[in-house]
Amino acid sequence: MVKVGVVGYGVIGQRLADGVARQKDMELVGVADVAPTLAIRALKEKGMPYAFYLGMAENKPQFDALAIPVAGTLEELVQKVDVVLDATSAGIGAKNKELYAKYNKKAIFQGGEKNSVADVFFHGYANYEKGLGKQFLKLTSCNTTGLIRSVDCLDRAYGVEKVAITIIRRVADPGDYHRGLTNALQIDKAPSHQALDLMTIMPHIDATGILVHTPVTHGHIITVVATTKQKINKAQALEAFGRHPRIRVVRIADGFQGNASLFRYARDLGNPRGDMYEIALWEESIVESGRDIMYAINIPQEAVTIPETMDAIRAAMQMQTERLAAVGETNKHLGLGKWLQN
């Protein structure tokens, strides 16, 4: 049983903890943070299902005042685990790395950290084998994670030469106030980092992209124009996407009109927090254009990287040495692909 700790119990950290808790071959030893945030207060009100460790000892009086039980320090948590999932704010993970290295522990960082923090820039489907046995892995960002899922799917089925993407990006997570209330769109300088990151993971594909920030909070939408090595039609693309356990093909005709429809459906399914681990791909968005195939996907930014993080644990700890065996275990424990049997 692989012992796992989660450092940073925020938007991603909460979901990582839940994801690890669902893996039958992993044990969540505990979670760590520095302040009694709303997420920690909610953890206490739920009866402390996860042991809590304190990232800054001088803040303990704040937790004592709220009667939040503290199981120990961050350093003690690190000593108890085999692998750490670092979900702290960008830049903090790189500092925490010194502690993980001190105790010779493996660690997996989220997409906000610089690539230099890790031995391998990792994606479960696209380059699983490169992560085998490595000490430090870094996940791709939420957008890049979902984008690579779809491109890798087409690439393994038909071969992909190049992609051009447009990202319509949510401006902030739900509940974030620091970005302000806006009524505008903002475009970034091309190419977007997601296109560059895709080429880092999949160097045989030429990629470029544009990113537009939008004043919404639930999900990004990415349009992709892919040039495949052999010309394919819509039916062939649909067949490949339809077999993928982390891609859910949906139809506008069925009521999936956009990101809000998907979020509402996830809540109706009873998913905790309305989370979706899978990306959604609209069937009606698949279009043939000469040699190219075009499609649109939805990226549920709060939860989409959780499956690939579980894959990263499996790779770093060499729980499975073969890609499909590893992602298959993750998918099974997270309930991914259930819709394929419906």
Short mmCIF file of C-alpha atoms in Angstrom, two decimals:
data_model
loop_
_atom_site.label_atom_id
_atom_site.label_comp_id
_atom_site.label_asym_id
_atom_site.label_seq_id
_atom_site.Cartn_x
_atom_site.Cartn_y
_atom_site.Cartn_z
CA MET A 1 0.00 0.00 0.00
CA VAL A 2 1.58 3.27 -1.14
CA LYS A 3 1.39 6.00 1.51
CA VAL A 4 0.48 9.46 0.17
CA GLY A 5 0.36 12.94 1.68
CA VAL A 6 -1.25 16.04 0.17
CA VAL A 7 0.38 19.41 0.84
CA GLY A 8 -1.89 22.38 0.15
CA TYR A 9 -5.58 21.75 0.84
CA GLY A 10 -7.12 24.23 -1.60
CA VAL A 11 -9.09 23.84 -4.82
CA ILE A 12 -6.82 21.11 -6.19
CA GLY A 13 -5.57 19.69 -2.90
CA GLN A 14 -9.05 18.81 -1.66
CA ARG A 15 -9.72 16.91 -4.86
CA LEU A 16 -6.35 15.18 -4.78
CA ALA A 17 -7.09 13.96 -1.26
CA ASP A 18 -10.47 12.62 -2.36
CA GLY A 19 -8.85 11.01 -5.41
CA VAL A 20 -6.21 9.21 -3.35
CA ALA A 21 -8.84 8.09 -0.84
CA ARG A 22 -10.67 6.35 -3.70
CA GLN A 23 -7.61 4.38 -4.84
CA LYS A 24 -7.77 0.91 -3.29
CA ASP A 25 -4.00 0.45 -3.49
CA MET A 26 -3.05 3.77 -1.86
CA GLU A 27 -3.38 5.16 1.67
CA LEU A 28 -3.95 8.86 2.33
CA VAL A 29 -1.84 9.54 5.43
CA GLY A 30 -2.96 13.14 5.75
CA VAL A 31 -3.20 16.64 4.34
CA ALA A 32 -1.27 19.78 5.23
CA ASP A 33 -1.84 23.52 5.05
CA VAL A 34 -0.78 26.70 6.81
CA ALA A 35 -4.02 28.46 7.80
CA PRO A 36 -7.58 27.59 8.88
CA THR A 37 -9.11 28.31 5.49
CA LEU A 38 -12.73 27.60 4.67
CA ALA A 39 -11.64 24.25 3.21
CA ILE A 40 -10.01 23.28 6.54
CA ARG A 41 -13.01 24.50 8.51
CA ALA A 42 -15.26 22.38 6.30
CA LEU A 43 -12.94 19.40 6.86
CA LYS A 44 -13.39 19.83 10.60
CA GLU A 45 -17.17 20.17 10.31
CA LYS A 46 -17.24 16.92 8.29
CA GLY A 47 -15.58 15.13 11.22
CA MET A 48 -11.94 15.29 10.04
CA PRO A 49 -12.05 12.39 7.56
CA TYR A 50 -8.40 13.20 6.77
CA ALA A 51 -5.68 13.79 9.37
CA PHE A 52 -4.44 17.38 9.28
CA TYR A 53 -0.80 18.45 9.52
CA LEU A 54 0.36 22.01 10.08
CA GLY A 55 2.60 23.70 7.56
CA MET A 56 3.60 26.59 9.85
CA ALA A 57 4.00 25.75 13.55
CA GLU A 58 3.54 29.38 14.61
CA ASN A 59 -0.06 29.27 13.31
CA LYS A 60 -1.15 26.49 15.69
CA PRO A 61 -2.98 28.89 18.08
CA GLN A 62 -5.36 29.75 15.20
CA PHE A 63 -6.29 26.07 14.88
CA ASP A 64 -6.54 25.59 18.64
CA ALA A 65 -8.98 28.50 18.86
CA LEU A 66 -11.24 26.71 16.37
CA ALA A 67 -10.75 23.28 17.98
CA ILE A 68 -9.30 21.91 14.75
CA PRO A 69 -7.22 18.84 15.65
CA VAL A 70 -3.63 18.88 14.39
CA ALA A 71 -1.95 15.50 13.89
CA GLY A 72 1.55 16.93 13.54
CA THR A 73 3.80 19.11 11.44
CA LEU A 74 4.37 19.13 7.69
CA GLU A 75 7.83 17.70 8.27
CA GLU A 76 6.32 14.81 10.24
CA LEU A 77 3.83 14.14 7.46
CA VAL A 78 6.62 14.02 4.88
CA GLN A 79 8.50 11.48 6.96
CA LYS A 80 5.45 9.18 7.13
CA VAL A 81 4.69 8.98 3.39
CA ASP A 82 6.19 7.45 0.27
CA VAL A 83 5.11 10.25 -2.05
CA VAL A 84 3.89 13.82 -1.60
CA LEU A 85 1.33 15.53 -3.82
CA ASP A 86 2.21 19.23 -3.67
CA ALA A 87 -0.80 21.40 -4.47
CA THR A 88 0.47 24.64 -2.99
CA SER A 89 0.48 28.01 -4.72
CA ALA A 90 2.92 28.49 -7.60
CA GLY A 91 6.46 28.86 -6.32
CA ILE A 92 5.81 27.33 -2.89
CA GLY A 93 6.24 23.82 -4.22
CA ALA A 94 9.76 24.59 -5.38
CA LYS A 95 10.62 25.69 -1.83
CA ASN A 96 8.93 22.61 -0.35
CA LYS A 97 11.03 20.45 -2.65
CA GLU A 98 14.01 20.99 -0.33
CA LEU A 99 12.09 19.28 2.47
CA TYR A 100 11.04 16.38 0.24
CA ALA A 101 14.63 15.93 -0.93
CA LYS A 102 15.91 16.05 2.67
CA TYR A 103 13.98 12.87 3.44
CA ASN A 104 14.51 11.37 -0.03
CA LYS A 105 10.77 11.33 -0.74
CA LYS A 106 9.12 11.34 -4.13
CA ALA A 107 6.93 14.34 -4.94
CA ILE A 108 4.47 15.30 -7.63
CA PHE A 109 3.86 18.96 -8.40
CA GLN A 110 0.91 20.61 -10.11
CA GLY A 111 0.98 22.66 -13.31
CA GLY A 112 1.61 26.03 -11.66
CA GLU A 113 5.21 25.20 -10.83
CA LYS A 114 8.04 25.71 -13.31
CA ASN A 115 9.10 22.67 -15.30
CA SER A 116 12.55 22.86 -13.70
CA VAL A 117 11.08 21.68 -10.36
CA ALA A 118 10.79 18.12 -11.66
CA ASP A 119 12.67 15.37 -13.43
CA VAL A 120 9.77 14.75 -15.81
CA PHE A 121 6.92 16.87 -17.21
CA PHE A 122 4.25 14.19 -16.97
CA HIS A 123 0.99 13.07 -18.57
CA GLY A 124 -0.51 9.68 -17.78
CA TYR A 125 -1.63 8.77 -21.29
CA ALA A 126 1.02 10.51 -23.38
CA ASN A 127 4.33 9.75 -21.63
CA TYR A 128 3.67 7.46 -18.65
CA GLU A 129 6.84 5.43 -19.14
CA LYS A 130 9.06 8.51 -18.75
CA GLY A 131 7.85 8.91 -15.17
CA LEU A 132 8.72 5.38 -14.04
CA GLY A 133 10.77 5.47 -10.85
CA LYS A 134 11.51 9.20 -11.04
CA GLN A 135 11.70 11.18 -7.79
CA PHE A 136 10.04 14.43 -8.91
CA LEU A 137 7.24 14.70 -11.48
CA LYS A 138 5.24 17.75 -12.57
CA LEU A 139 1.75 17.63 -14.02
CA THR A 140 0.60 19.67 -16.98
CA SER A 141 -1.92 22.47 -16.39
CA CYS A 142 -5.64 21.76 -16.49
CA ASN A 143 -6.00 22.97 -20.08
CA THR A 144 -2.91 21.15 -21.27
CA THR A 145 -4.01 17.94 -19.50
CA GLY A 146 -7.35 17.82 -21.29
CA LEU A 147 -5.88 19.00 -24.58
CA ILE A 148 -3.24 16.26 -24.56
CA ARG A 149 -5.86 13.62 -23.76
CA SER A 150 -7.71 14.41 -26.97
CA VAL A 151 -4.64 14.91 -29.16
CA ASP A 152 -2.97 11.75 -27.82
CA CYS A 153 -6.19 9.86 -28.53
CA LEU A 154 -6.15 10.89 -32.19
CA ASP A 155 -2.39 10.49 -32.46
CA ARG A 156 -2.39 6.87 -31.28
CA ALA A 157 -5.28 6.02 -33.59
CA TYR A 158 -4.26 7.88 -36.75
CA GLY A 159 -1.09 9.90 -36.16
CA VAL A 160 -1.09 13.70 -35.71
CA GLU A 161 1.36 16.05 -37.41
CA LYS A 162 0.27 19.40 -36.03
CA VAL A 163 -2.47 21.14 -34.08
CA ALA A 164 -3.73 24.70 -33.81
CA ILE A 165 -5.76 25.54 -30.73
CA THR A 166 -7.92 28.36 -29.42
CA ILE A 167 -8.56 28.42 -25.66
CA ILE A 168 -11.55 30.26 -24.25
CA ARG A 169 -10.34 30.41 -20.67
CA ARG A 170 -12.35 30.97 -17.51
CA VAL A 171 -10.98 33.99 -15.65
CA ALA A 172 -11.00 32.50 -12.12
CA ASP A 173 -12.20 29.54 -10.08
CA PRO A 174 -15.64 29.73 -8.45
CA GLY A 175 -15.40 31.74 -5.25
CA ASP A 176 -12.28 33.65 -6.27
CA TYR A 177 -12.61 37.40 -5.76
CA HIS A 178 -9.04 38.59 -6.33
CA ARG A 179 -9.44 38.75 -10.13
CA GLY A 180 -12.25 41.30 -9.81
CA LEU A 181 -15.63 41.44 -11.50
CA THR A 182 -15.17 41.93 -15.23
CA ASN A 183 -17.20 42.45 -18.38
CA ALA A 184 -14.48 42.05 -20.95
CA LEU A 185 -12.45 39.55 -22.94
CA GLN A 186 -8.66 39.61 -22.82
CA ILE A 187 -6.35 37.98 -25.37
CA ASP A 188 -2.85 36.74 -24.59
CA LYS A 189 0.15 36.92 -26.86
CA ALA A 190 0.46 33.83 -29.07
CA PRO A 191 1.53 31.09 -28.86
CA SER A 192 -0.15 30.03 -25.62
CA HIS A 193 1.88 28.02 -23.10
CA GLN A 194 -0.51 25.09 -23.54
CA ALA A 195 0.63 24.66 -27.14
CA LEU A 196 4.28 24.85 -26.09
CA ASP A 197 3.67 22.41 -23.24
CA LEU A 198 1.98 19.97 -25.58
CA MET A 199 5.12 19.97 -27.74
CA THR A 200 7.24 19.30 -24.64
CA ILE A 201 5.17 16.20 -23.85
CA MET A 202 4.63 15.22 -27.51
CA PRO A 203 7.67 16.61 -29.39
CA HIS A 204 6.68 14.94 -32.66
CA ILE A 205 3.66 17.27 -33.02
CA ASP A 206 3.84 20.89 -34.17
CA ALA A 207 1.47 23.00 -32.07
CA THR A 208 0.46 26.62 -31.78
CA GLY A 209 -2.39 28.38 -30.06
CA ILE A 210 -4.25 31.49 -28.94
CA LEU A 211 -5.78 32.06 -25.49
CA VAL A 212 -8.72 34.34 -24.63
CA HIS A 213 -9.73 35.04 -21.01
CA THR A 214 -13.49 35.18 -20.38
CA PRO A 215 -15.45 36.42 -17.32
CA VAL A 216 -16.81 32.98 -16.33
CA THR A 217 -15.75 30.48 -13.67
CA HIS A 218 -16.91 26.99 -14.66
CA GLY A 219 -14.62 25.43 -17.23
CA HIS A 220 -12.54 26.34 -20.26
CA ILE A 221 -13.44 25.47 -23.86
CA ILE A 222 -10.72 24.60 -26.36
CA THR A 223 -11.17 24.32 -30.10
CA VAL A 224 -8.61 22.13 -31.84
CA VAL A 225 -7.72 21.86 -35.52
CA ALA A 226 -5.63 18.70 -35.95
CA THR A 227 -3.76 17.68 -39.09
CA THR A 228 -3.57 13.89 -39.05
CA LYS A 229 -1.00 11.81 -40.93
CA GLN A 230 -3.78 10.10 -42.81
CA LYS A 231 -6.97 11.92 -43.70
CA ILE A 232 -9.81 10.87 -41.41
CA ASN A 233 -13.50 11.62 -41.43
CA LYS A 234 -15.84 12.60 -38.63
CA ALA A 235 -16.96 9.04 -38.00
CA GLN A 236 -13.39 7.86 -37.51
CA ALA A 237 -12.59 10.70 -35.10
CA LEU A 238 -15.81 10.06 -33.22
CA GLU A 239 -15.01 6.37 -32.89
CA ALA A 240 -11.58 7.10 -31.39
CA PHE A 241 -12.89 9.70 -28.95
CA GLY A 242 -15.84 7.49 -28.01
CA ARG A 243 -13.57 4.71 -26.76
CA HIS A 244 -11.53 6.92 -24.40
CA PRO A 245 -12.42 6.57 -20.68
CA ARG A 246 -11.44 10.18 -19.92
CA ILE A 247 -13.24 11.78 -22.86
CA ARG A 248 -17.01 12.00 -22.66
CA VAL A 249 -18.65 12.60 -26.03
CA VAL A 250 -21.77 14.74 -25.57
CA ARG A 251 -24.36 16.21 -27.92
CA ILE A 252 -25.82 19.70 -28.11
CA ALA A 253 -29.03 18.02 -29.24
CA ASP A 254 -29.23 16.26 -25.86
CA GLY A 255 -29.04 19.56 -23.95
CA PHE A 256 -25.30 19.91 -23.45
CA GLN A 257 -25.22 23.47 -24.74
CA GLY A 258 -22.05 24.57 -22.97
CA ASN A 259 -19.96 24.56 -19.82
CA ALA A 260 -22.88 25.41 -17.52
CA SER A 261 -24.89 22.44 -18.82
CA LEU A 262 -22.01 20.10 -18.05
CA PHE A 263 -21.51 21.48 -14.54
CA ARG A 264 -25.23 21.18 -13.80
CA TYR A 265 -25.25 17.60 -15.11
CA ALA A 266 -22.32 16.71 -12.85
CA ARG A 267 -24.26 18.06 -9.87
CA ASP A 268 -27.36 16.13 -10.95
CA LEU A 269 -25.22 12.97 -11.03
CA GLY A 270 -24.33 13.66 -7.40
CA ASN A 271 -20.64 14.23 -8.07
CA PRO A 272 -19.00 15.86 -5.02
CA ARG A 273 -18.70 19.63 -5.62
CA GLY A 274 -20.07 19.04 -9.14
CA ASP A 275 -16.63 17.75 -10.15
CA MET A 276 -15.86 16.14 -13.51
CA TYR A 277 -12.67 14.15 -14.00
CA GLU A 278 -13.37 13.69 -17.70
CA ILE A 279 -13.28 16.26 -20.47
CA ALA A 280 -16.39 16.61 -22.62
CA LEU A 281 -16.21 16.68 -26.41
CA TRP A 282 -19.17 17.91 -28.43
CA GLU A 283 -20.12 15.51 -31.23
CA GLU A 284 -21.56 18.35 -33.30
CA SER A 285 -18.24 20.24 -33.08
CA ILE A 286 -16.34 17.59 -35.06
CA VAL A 287 -15.84 18.99 -38.56
CA GLU A 288 -13.76 17.84 -41.53
CA SER A 289 -11.75 20.56 -43.27
CA GLY A 290 -9.54 19.25 -46.02
CA ARG A 291 -6.94 17.06 -44.33
CA ASP A 292 -7.79 18.53 -40.94
CA ILE A 293 -10.28 17.54 -38.29
CA MET A 294 -11.71 20.18 -35.94
CA TYR A 295 -13.43 19.66 -32.58
CA ALA A 296 -14.21 21.41 -29.30
CA ILE A 297 -13.67 20.18 -25.74
CA ASN A 298 -14.65 21.40 -22.27
CA ILE A 299 -12.01 21.45 -19.53
CA PRO A 300 -13.38 21.20 -15.94
CA GLN A 301 -10.42 23.02 -14.44
CA GLU A 302 -10.93 22.10 -10.78
CA ALA A 303 -10.78 18.31 -11.18
CA VAL A 304 -9.40 17.40 -14.60
CA THR A 305 -5.79 16.87 -13.41
CA ILE A 306 -6.75 14.45 -10.61
CA PRO A 307 -6.64 11.25 -12.74
CA GLU A 308 -3.25 12.15 -14.23
CA THR A 309 -1.92 12.86 -10.72
CA MET A 310 -2.99 9.36 -9.64
CA ASP A 311 -1.18 8.06 -12.74
CA ALA A 312 1.90 9.99 -11.64
CA ILE A 313 1.89 8.24 -8.25
CA ARG A 314 1.71 4.90 -10.06
CA ALA A 315 4.63 5.84 -12.31
CA ALA A 316 6.88 7.31 -9.62
CA MET A 317 6.28 4.33 -7.32
CA GLN A 318 6.38 1.87 -10.24
CA MET A 319 3.06 0.40 -9.12
CA GLN A 320 2.42 -0.49 -12.75
CA THR A 321 5.14 -0.38 -15.38
CA GLU A 322 2.82 -0.44 -18.40
CA ARG A 323 0.84 2.66 -19.37
CA LEU A 324 -2.57 1.13 -20.04
CA ALA A 325 -2.44 -1.01 -16.91
CA ALA A 326 -1.70 2.09 -14.82
CA VAL A 327 -4.34 4.40 -16.28
CA GLY A 328 -6.79 1.50 -16.20
CA GLU A 329 -6.36 1.17 -12.43
CA THR A 330 -6.82 4.90 -11.95
CA ASN A 331 -9.90 4.93 -14.16
CA LYS A 332 -11.44 1.98 -12.30
CA HIS A 333 -11.05 3.55 -8.86
CA LEU A 334 -12.29 6.98 -9.99
CA GLY A 335 -15.24 5.51 -11.90
CA LEU A 336 -14.09 6.91 -15.22
CA GLY A 337 -15.62 5.52 -18.39
CA LYS A 338 -18.87 4.35 -16.78
CA TRP A 339 -20.81 6.14 -19.52
CA LEU A 340 -19.19 3.90 -22.14
CA GLN A 341 -21.32 1.01 -20.88
CA ASN A 342 -24.54 3.05 -20.70
#
